[in-house]
CSV table of C-alpha atoms in Angstrom, one decimal:
chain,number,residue,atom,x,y,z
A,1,UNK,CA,0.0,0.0,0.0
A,2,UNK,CA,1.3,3.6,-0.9
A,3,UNK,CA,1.0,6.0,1.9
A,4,UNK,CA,-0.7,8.6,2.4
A,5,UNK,CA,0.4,11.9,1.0
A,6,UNK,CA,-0.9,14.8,3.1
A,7,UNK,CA,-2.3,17.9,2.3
A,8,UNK,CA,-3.2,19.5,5.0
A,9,UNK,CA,-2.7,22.7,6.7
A,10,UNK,CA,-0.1,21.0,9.2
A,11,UNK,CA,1.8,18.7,9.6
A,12,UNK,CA,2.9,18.9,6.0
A,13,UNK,CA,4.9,16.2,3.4
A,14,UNK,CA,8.4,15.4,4.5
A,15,UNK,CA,10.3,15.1,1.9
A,16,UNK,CA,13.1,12.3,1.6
A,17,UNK,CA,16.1,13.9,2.2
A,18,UNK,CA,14.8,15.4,5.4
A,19,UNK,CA,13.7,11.7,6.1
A,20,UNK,CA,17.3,10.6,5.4
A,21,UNK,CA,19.1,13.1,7.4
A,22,UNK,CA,16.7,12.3,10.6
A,23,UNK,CA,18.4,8.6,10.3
A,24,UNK,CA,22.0,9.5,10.5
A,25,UNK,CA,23.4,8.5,14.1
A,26,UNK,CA,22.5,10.4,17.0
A,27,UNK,CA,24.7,12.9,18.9
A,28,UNK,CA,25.0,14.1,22.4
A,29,UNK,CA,23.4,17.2,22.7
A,30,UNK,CA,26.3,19.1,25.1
A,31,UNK,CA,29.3,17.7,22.7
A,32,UNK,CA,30.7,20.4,20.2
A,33,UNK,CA,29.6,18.9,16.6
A,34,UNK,CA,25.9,19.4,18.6
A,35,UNK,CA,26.8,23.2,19.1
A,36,UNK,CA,28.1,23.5,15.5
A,37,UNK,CA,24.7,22.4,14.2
A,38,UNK,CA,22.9,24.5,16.2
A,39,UNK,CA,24.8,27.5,15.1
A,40,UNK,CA,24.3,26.9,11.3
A,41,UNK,CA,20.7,25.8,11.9
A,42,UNK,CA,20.5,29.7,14.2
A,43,UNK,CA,21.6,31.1,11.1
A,44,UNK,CA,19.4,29.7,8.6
A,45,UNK,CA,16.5,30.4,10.6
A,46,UNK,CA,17.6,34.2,10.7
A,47,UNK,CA,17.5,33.9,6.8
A,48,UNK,CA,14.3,32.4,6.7
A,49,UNK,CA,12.6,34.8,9.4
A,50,UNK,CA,14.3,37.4,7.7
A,51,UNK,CA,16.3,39.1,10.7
A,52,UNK,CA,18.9,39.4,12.8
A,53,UNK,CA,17.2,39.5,15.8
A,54,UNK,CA,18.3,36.4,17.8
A,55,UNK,CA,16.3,33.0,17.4
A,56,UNK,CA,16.0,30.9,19.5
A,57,UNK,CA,14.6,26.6,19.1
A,58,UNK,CA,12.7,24.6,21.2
A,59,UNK,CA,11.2,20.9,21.4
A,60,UNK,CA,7.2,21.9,21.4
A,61,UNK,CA,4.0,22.4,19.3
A,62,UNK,CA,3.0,25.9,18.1
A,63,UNK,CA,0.6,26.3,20.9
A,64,UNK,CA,3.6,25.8,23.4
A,65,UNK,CA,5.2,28.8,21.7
A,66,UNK,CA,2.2,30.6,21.8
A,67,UNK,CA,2.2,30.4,25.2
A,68,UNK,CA,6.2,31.1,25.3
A,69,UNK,CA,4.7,34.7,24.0
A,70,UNK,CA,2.8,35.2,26.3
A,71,UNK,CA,4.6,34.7,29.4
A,72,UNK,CA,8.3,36.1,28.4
A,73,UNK,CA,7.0,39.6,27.3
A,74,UNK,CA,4.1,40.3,30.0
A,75,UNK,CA,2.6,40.1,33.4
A,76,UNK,CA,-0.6,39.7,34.9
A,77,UNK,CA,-3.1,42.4,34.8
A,78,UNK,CA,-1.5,43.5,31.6
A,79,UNK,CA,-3.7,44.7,28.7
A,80,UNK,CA,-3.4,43.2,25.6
A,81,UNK,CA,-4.9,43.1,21.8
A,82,UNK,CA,-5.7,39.8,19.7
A,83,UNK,CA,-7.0,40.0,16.0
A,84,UNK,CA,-9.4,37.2,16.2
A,85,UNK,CA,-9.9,35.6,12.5
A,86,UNK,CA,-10.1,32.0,13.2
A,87,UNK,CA,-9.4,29.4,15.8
A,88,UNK,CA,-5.9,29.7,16.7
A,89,UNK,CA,-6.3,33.7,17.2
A,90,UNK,CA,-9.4,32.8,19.9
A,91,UNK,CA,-6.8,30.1,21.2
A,92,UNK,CA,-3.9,32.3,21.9
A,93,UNK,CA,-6.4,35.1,23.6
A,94,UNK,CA,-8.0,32.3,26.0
A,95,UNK,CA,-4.1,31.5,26.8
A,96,UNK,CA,-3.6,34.9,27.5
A,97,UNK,CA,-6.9,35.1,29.9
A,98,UNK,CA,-5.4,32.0,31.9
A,99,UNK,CA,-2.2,34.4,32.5
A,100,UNK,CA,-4.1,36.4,34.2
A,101,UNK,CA,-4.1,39.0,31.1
A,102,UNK,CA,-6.8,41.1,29.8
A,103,UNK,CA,-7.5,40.2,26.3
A,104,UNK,CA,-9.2,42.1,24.1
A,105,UNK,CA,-10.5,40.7,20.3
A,106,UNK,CA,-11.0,42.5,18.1
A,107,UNK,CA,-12.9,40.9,14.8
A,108,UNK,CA,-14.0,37.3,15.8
A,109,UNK,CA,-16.0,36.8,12.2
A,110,UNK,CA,-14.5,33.7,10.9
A,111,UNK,CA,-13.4,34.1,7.4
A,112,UNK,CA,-13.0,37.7,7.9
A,113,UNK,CA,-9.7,39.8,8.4
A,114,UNK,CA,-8.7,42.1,11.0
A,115,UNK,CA,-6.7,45.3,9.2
A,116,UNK,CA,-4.3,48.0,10.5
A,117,UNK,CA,-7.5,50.4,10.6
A,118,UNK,CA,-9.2,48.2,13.2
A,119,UNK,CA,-6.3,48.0,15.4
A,120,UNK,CA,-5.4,51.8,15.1
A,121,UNK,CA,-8.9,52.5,16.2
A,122,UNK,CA,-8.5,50.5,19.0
A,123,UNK,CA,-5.4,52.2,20.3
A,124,UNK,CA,-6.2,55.5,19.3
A,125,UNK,CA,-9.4,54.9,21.6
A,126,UNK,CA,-9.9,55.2,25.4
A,127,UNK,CA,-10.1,51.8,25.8
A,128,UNK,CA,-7.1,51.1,23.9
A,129,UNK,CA,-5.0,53.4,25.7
A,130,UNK,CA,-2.9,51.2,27.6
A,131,UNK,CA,-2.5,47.7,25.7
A,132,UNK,CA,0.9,47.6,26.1
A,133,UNK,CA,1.1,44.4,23.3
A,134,UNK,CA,-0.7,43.0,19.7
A,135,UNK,CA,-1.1,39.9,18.8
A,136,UNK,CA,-2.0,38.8,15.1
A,137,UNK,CA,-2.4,35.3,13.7
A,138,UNK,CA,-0.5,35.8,10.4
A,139,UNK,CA,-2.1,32.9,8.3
A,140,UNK,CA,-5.0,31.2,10.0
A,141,UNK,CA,-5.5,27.9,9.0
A,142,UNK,CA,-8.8,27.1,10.2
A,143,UNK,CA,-10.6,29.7,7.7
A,144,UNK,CA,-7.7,30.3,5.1
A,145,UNK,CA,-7.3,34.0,5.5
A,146,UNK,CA,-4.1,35.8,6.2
A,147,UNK,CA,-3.4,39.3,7.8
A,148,UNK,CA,-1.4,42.1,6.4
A,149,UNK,CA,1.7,41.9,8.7
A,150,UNK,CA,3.5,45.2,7.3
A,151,UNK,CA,0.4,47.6,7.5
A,152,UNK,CA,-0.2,46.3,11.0
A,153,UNK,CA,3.0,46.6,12.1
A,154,UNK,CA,3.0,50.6,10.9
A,155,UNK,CA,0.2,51.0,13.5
A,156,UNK,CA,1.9,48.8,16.3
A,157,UNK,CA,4.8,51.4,16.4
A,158,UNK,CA,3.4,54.5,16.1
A,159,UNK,CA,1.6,53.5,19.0
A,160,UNK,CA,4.7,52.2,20.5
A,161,UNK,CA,3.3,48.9,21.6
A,162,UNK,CA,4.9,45.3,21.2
A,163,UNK,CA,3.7,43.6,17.8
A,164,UNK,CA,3.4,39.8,18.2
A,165,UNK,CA,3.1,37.3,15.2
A,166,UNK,CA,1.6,33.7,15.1
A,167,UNK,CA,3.4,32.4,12.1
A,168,UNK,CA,2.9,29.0,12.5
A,169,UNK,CA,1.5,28.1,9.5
A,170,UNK,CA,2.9,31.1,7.0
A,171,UNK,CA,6.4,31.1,8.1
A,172,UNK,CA,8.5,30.2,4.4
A,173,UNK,CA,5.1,30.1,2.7
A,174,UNK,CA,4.0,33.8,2.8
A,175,UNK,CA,6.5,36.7,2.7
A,176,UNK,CA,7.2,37.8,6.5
A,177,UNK,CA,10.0,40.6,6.9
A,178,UNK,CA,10.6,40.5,10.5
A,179,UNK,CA,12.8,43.3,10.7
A,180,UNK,CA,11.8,45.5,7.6
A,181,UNK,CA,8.2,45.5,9.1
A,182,UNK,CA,8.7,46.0,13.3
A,183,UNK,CA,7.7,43.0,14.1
A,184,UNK,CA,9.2,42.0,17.8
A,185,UNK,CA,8.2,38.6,18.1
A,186,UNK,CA,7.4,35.7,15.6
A,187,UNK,CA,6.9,31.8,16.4
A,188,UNK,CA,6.7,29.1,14.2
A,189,UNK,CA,6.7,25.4,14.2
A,190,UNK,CA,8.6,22.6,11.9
A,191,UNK,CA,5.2,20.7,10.8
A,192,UNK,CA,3.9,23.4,8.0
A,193,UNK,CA,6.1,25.2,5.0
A,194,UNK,CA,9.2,24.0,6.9
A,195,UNK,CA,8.8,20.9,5.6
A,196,UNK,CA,10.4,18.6,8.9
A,197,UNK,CA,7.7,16.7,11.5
A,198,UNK,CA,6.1,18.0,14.7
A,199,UNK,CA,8.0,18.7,17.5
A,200,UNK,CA,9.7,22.4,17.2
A,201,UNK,CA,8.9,25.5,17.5
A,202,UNK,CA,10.6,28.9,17.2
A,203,UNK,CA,10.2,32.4,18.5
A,204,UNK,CA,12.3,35.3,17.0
A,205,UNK,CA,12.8,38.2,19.5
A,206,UNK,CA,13.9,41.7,18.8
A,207,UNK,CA,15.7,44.3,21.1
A,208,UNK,CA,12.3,45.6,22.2
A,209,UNK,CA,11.2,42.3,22.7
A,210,UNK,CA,13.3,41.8,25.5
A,211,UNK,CA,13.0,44.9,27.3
A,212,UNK,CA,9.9,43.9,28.2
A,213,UNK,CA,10.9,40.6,29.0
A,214,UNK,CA,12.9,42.0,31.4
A,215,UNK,CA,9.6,43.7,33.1
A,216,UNK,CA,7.7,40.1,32.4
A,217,UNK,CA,5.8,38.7,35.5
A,218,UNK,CA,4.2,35.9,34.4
A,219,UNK,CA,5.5,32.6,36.0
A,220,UNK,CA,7.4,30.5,33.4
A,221,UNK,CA,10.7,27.5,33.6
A,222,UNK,CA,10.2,25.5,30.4
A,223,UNK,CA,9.6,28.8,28.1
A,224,UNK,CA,12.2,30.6,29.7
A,225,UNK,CA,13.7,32.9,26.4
A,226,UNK,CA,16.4,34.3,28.6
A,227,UNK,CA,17.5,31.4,29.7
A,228,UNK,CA,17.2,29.7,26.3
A,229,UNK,CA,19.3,32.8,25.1
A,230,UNK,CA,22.0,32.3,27.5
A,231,UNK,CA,22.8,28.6,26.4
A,232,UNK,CA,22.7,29.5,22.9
A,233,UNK,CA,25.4,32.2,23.2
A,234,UNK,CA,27.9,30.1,25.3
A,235,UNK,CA,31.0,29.6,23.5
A,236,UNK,CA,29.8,26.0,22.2
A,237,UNK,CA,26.2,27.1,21.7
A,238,UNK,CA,23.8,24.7,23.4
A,239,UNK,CA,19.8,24.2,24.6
A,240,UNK,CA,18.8,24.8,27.9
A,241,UNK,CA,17.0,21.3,28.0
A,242,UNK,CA,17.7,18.1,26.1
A,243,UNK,CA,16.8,18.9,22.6
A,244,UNK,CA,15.1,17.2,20.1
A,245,UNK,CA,18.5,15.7,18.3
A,246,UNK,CA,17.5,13.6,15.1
A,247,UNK,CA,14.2,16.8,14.4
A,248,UNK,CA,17.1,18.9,14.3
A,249,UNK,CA,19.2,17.4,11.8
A,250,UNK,CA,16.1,17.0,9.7
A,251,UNK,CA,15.2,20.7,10.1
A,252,UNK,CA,19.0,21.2,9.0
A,253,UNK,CA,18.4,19.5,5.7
A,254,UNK,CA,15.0,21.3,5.1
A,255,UNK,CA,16.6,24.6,5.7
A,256,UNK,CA,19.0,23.8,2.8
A,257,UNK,CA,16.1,22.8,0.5
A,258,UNK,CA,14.8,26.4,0.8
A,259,UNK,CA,18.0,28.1,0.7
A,260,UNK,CA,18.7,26.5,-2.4
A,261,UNK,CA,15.3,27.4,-3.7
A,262,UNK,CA,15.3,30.7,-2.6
A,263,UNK,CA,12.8,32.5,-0.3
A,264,UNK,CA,11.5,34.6,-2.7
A,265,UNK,CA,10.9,31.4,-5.1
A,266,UNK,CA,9.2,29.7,-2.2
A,267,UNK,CA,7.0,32.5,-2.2
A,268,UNK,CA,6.2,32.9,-5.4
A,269,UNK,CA,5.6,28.8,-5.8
A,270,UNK,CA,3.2,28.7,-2.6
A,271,UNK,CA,1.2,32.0,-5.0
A,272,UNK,CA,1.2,30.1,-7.6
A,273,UNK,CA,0.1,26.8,-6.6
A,274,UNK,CA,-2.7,28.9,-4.5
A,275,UNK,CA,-3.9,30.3,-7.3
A,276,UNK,CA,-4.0,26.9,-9.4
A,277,UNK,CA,-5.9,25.2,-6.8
A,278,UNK,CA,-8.6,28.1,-6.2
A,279,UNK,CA,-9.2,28.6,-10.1
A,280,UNK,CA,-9.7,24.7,-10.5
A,281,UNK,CA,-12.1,24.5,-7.7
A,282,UNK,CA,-13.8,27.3,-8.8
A,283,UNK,CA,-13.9,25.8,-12.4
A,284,UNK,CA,-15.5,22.4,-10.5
A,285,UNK,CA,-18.2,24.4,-9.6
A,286,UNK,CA,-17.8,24.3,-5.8
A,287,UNK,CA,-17.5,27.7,-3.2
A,288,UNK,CA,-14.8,29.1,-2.1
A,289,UNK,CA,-15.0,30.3,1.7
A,290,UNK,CA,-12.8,33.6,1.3
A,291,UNK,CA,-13.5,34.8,-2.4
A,292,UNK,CA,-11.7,38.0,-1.8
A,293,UNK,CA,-8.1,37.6,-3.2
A,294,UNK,CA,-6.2,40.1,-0.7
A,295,UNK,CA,-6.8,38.1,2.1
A,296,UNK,CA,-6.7,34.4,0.7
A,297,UNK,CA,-4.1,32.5,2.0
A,298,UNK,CA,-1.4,31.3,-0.1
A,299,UNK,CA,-0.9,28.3,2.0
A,300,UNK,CA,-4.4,26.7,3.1
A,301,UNK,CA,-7.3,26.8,1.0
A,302,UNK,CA,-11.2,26.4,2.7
A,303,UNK,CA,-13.9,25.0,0.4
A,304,UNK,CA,-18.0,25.4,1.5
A,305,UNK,CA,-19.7,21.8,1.5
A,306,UNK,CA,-22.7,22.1,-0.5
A,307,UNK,CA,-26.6,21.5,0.8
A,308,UNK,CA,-26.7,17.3,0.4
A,309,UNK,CA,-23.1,16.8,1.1
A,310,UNK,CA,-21.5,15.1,4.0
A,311,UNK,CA,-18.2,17.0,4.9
A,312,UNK,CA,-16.9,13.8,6.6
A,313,UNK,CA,-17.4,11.8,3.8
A,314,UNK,CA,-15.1,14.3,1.4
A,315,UNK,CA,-12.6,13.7,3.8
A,316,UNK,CA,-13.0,9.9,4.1
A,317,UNK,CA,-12.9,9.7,0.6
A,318,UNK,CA,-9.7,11.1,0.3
A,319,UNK,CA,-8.1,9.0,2.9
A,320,UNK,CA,-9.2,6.1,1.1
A,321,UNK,CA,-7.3,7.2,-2.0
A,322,UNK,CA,-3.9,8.2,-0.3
A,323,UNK,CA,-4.4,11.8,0.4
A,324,UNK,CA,-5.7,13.6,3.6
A,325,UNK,CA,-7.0,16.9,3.6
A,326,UNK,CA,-8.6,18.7,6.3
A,327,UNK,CA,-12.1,18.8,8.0
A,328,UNK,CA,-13.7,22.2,9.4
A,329,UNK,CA,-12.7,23.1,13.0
A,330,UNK,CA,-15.1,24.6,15.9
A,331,UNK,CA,-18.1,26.2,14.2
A,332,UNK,CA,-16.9,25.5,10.7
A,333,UNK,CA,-17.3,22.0,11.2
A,334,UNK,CA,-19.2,20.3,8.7
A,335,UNK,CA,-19.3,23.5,7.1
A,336,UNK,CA,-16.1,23.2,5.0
A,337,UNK,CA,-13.3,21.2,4.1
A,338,UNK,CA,-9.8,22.0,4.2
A,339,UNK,CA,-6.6,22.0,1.8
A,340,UNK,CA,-3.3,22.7,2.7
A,341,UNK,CA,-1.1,23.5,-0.1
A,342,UNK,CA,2.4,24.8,1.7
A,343,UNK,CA,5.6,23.3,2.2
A,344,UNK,CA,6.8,20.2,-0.2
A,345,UNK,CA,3.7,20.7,-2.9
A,346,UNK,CA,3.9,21.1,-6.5
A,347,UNK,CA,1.7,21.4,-9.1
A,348,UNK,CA,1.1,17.9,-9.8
A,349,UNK,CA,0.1,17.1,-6.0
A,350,UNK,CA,-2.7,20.3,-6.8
A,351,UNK,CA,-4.0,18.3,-10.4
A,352,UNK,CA,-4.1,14.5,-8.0
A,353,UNK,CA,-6.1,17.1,-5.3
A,354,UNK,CA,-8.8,18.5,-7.8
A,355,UNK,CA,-9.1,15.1,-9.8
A,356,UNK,CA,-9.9,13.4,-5.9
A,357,UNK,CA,-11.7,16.4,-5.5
A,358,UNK,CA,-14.4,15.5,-8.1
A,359,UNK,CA,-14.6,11.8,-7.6
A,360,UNK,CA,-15.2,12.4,-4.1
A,361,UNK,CA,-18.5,14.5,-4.8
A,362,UNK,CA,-19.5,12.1,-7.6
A,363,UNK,CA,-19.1,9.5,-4.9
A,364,UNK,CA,-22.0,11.3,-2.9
A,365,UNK,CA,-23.9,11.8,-6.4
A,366,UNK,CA,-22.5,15.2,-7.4
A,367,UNK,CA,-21.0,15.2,-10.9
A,368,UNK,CA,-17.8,18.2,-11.5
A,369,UNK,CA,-16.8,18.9,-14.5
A,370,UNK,CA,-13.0,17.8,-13.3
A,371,UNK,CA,-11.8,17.8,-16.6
A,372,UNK,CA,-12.6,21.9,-17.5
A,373,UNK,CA,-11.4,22.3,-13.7
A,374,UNK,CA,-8.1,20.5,-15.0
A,375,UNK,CA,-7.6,22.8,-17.9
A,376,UNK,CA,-8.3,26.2,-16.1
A,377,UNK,CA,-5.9,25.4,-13.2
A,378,UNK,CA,-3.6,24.3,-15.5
A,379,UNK,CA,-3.8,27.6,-17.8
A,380,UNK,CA,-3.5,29.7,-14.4
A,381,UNK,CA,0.3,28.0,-13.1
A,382,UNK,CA,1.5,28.3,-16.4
A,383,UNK,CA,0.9,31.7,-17.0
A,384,UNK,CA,2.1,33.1,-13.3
């Protein structure tokens, strides 16, 4: 049996020299070839977060480091702002309400997104007045809408306020100029357009962002930045805690995959696929959840399940021919289905997608005209 080829929003298709590199023998983590890989791999991340602001790794999902953001850079009591436009923004507010913060959320219509004019209402109000930090899910997976990091980040410092970004799931796959747009702090996990399993995450911090650390009440050991920082600039550069070895020479391997590509070639293939996939499922006849172009992700596309179709069934469907995609989450589900197109894609894994696509709704007695579909999505990559 083949296996399954995933595309989903996260985790993502590892591709076989990561595989490969993950097999080589292990090291000890506090032995100097250990603290010459994490060096290069501190580097490449730079590249790919596009800064030079100090990076740091840890063993953990994306929700640990949304939580690592929460409690390095603030203190109970403190007011904050969260762009809600999906799941994961309402799940990083609600972590910030356990803290002991005081959230407020702006937006909260699913499908929707939350611009720079919002949030500069908001701080330009009395309400507003002393949020001393902005949080803004960059790519949210669970509607396929993204934010517009650079306009946003205008707004966070002319109000002089911290600007936090969830880039879990855009990191690599949508343009994100850390430095060039003010943004202090940015996570991200290995599972999505970095192409290496579950297991790491990553928070980039700038000068600013640890000033306020310094102030930072909120009780924390594991998620300790400062303490992460400290081991990493020893003279052999080392983790705090074991680290995850064998995910870290995989993530070393993936990291020369995109260098060799080229950021801005990554970018330009997760546009293009996007736009291959939405034309063709337009061309199938079916509805796409965000229609509006400037906020549609590049890297997860949401599809509305028609009146008469089963949501679950899509799903199972695909499974049964060797390719997951992705149910609806909290109110969406049953509503949509969900296709992750980021990381190690091309536009032959987007044709296989839109051809399962319409067998799955012919399945539940819906006939697509798959072949048109084929054609128009076709026509769109080769002409971007």
């Amino acid at each position: 049996m083949k296996s399954s080829f995933l595309m989903t929003p996260g985790p993502t298709q590892v591709p076989s020299q990561v595989s490969l590199a993950m097999a080589q023998e292990i090291i000890h983590h506090r032995v100097p070839a250990f603290g010459a890989l994490l060096k290069d791999i501190t580097e490449k991340l730079q590249y790919v977060f596009q800064t030079q602001n100090d990076v740091l790794v840890f063993p953990g999902a994306g929700t640990g480091a949304m939580e690592g953001a929460i409690v390095n850079f603030f203190s109970p009591g403190d007011k904050v702002a969260f762009g809600i436009i999906g799941e994961f923004g309402s799940r990083w507010a609600k972590i910030a309400e356990i803290f002991g913060l005081q959230p407020i959320r702006l937006g909260g219509e699913w499908g929707k997104a939350v611009t720079a004019q919002d949030i500069d209402l908001l701080l330009s109000s009395e309400a507003g007045k002393d949020v001393k930090g902005v949080f803004i899910t960059h790519n949210e997976t669970s509607t396929g809408v993204y934010s517009d990091l650079k306009s946003i980040g205008e707004v966070c410092q002319k109000h002089n306020v911290l600007y936090l970004v969830d880039a879990v799931s855009s990191l690599v796959a949508i343009d994100c100029k850390t430095d060039l747009w003010g943004i202090d702090v940015v996570i991200t996990a290995s599972q999505k357009a970095l192409m290496t399993p579950p297991g790491l995450c990553f928070f980039s911090v700038s000068k600013k962002g640890w000033e306020y650390n310094q102030e930072a009440k909120c009780p924390r050991y594991y998620w300790d930045l400062a303490n992460a920082l400290k081991s990493l600039k020893k003279p052999t550069p080392e983790n705090p805690y074991t680290p995850a070895v064998t995910l870290l020479f995989g993530l070393n391997e993936a990291l020369n995959m995109i260098k060799q590509e080229g950021l801005e070639n990554v970018f330009k293939r997760h546009l293009q696929l996007s736009k291959m996939f939405r034309t063709g499922v337009e061309a199938l006849g079916l509805e796409l959840m965000v229609k509006d172009e400037k906020i549609a992700s590049p890297a997860v596309t949401s599809i509305m399940i028609p009146e008469g179709i089963e949501a679950g069934k899509i799903t199972g469907f695909f499974r049964n021919n060797g390719i997951v995609i992705a149910g609806g989450q909290g109110q969406l589900k049953g509503r949509i289905i969900r296709v992750g197109h980021l990381g190690y894609v091309d536009a032959f894994d987007i044709s296989n997608t839109l051809i399962t696509l319409g067998r799955a709704f012919k399945s539940q007695g819906k006939a697509l005209n798959t072949e048109a579909a084929l054609n128009k999505a076709w026509e769109v990559y080769e002409h971007e």
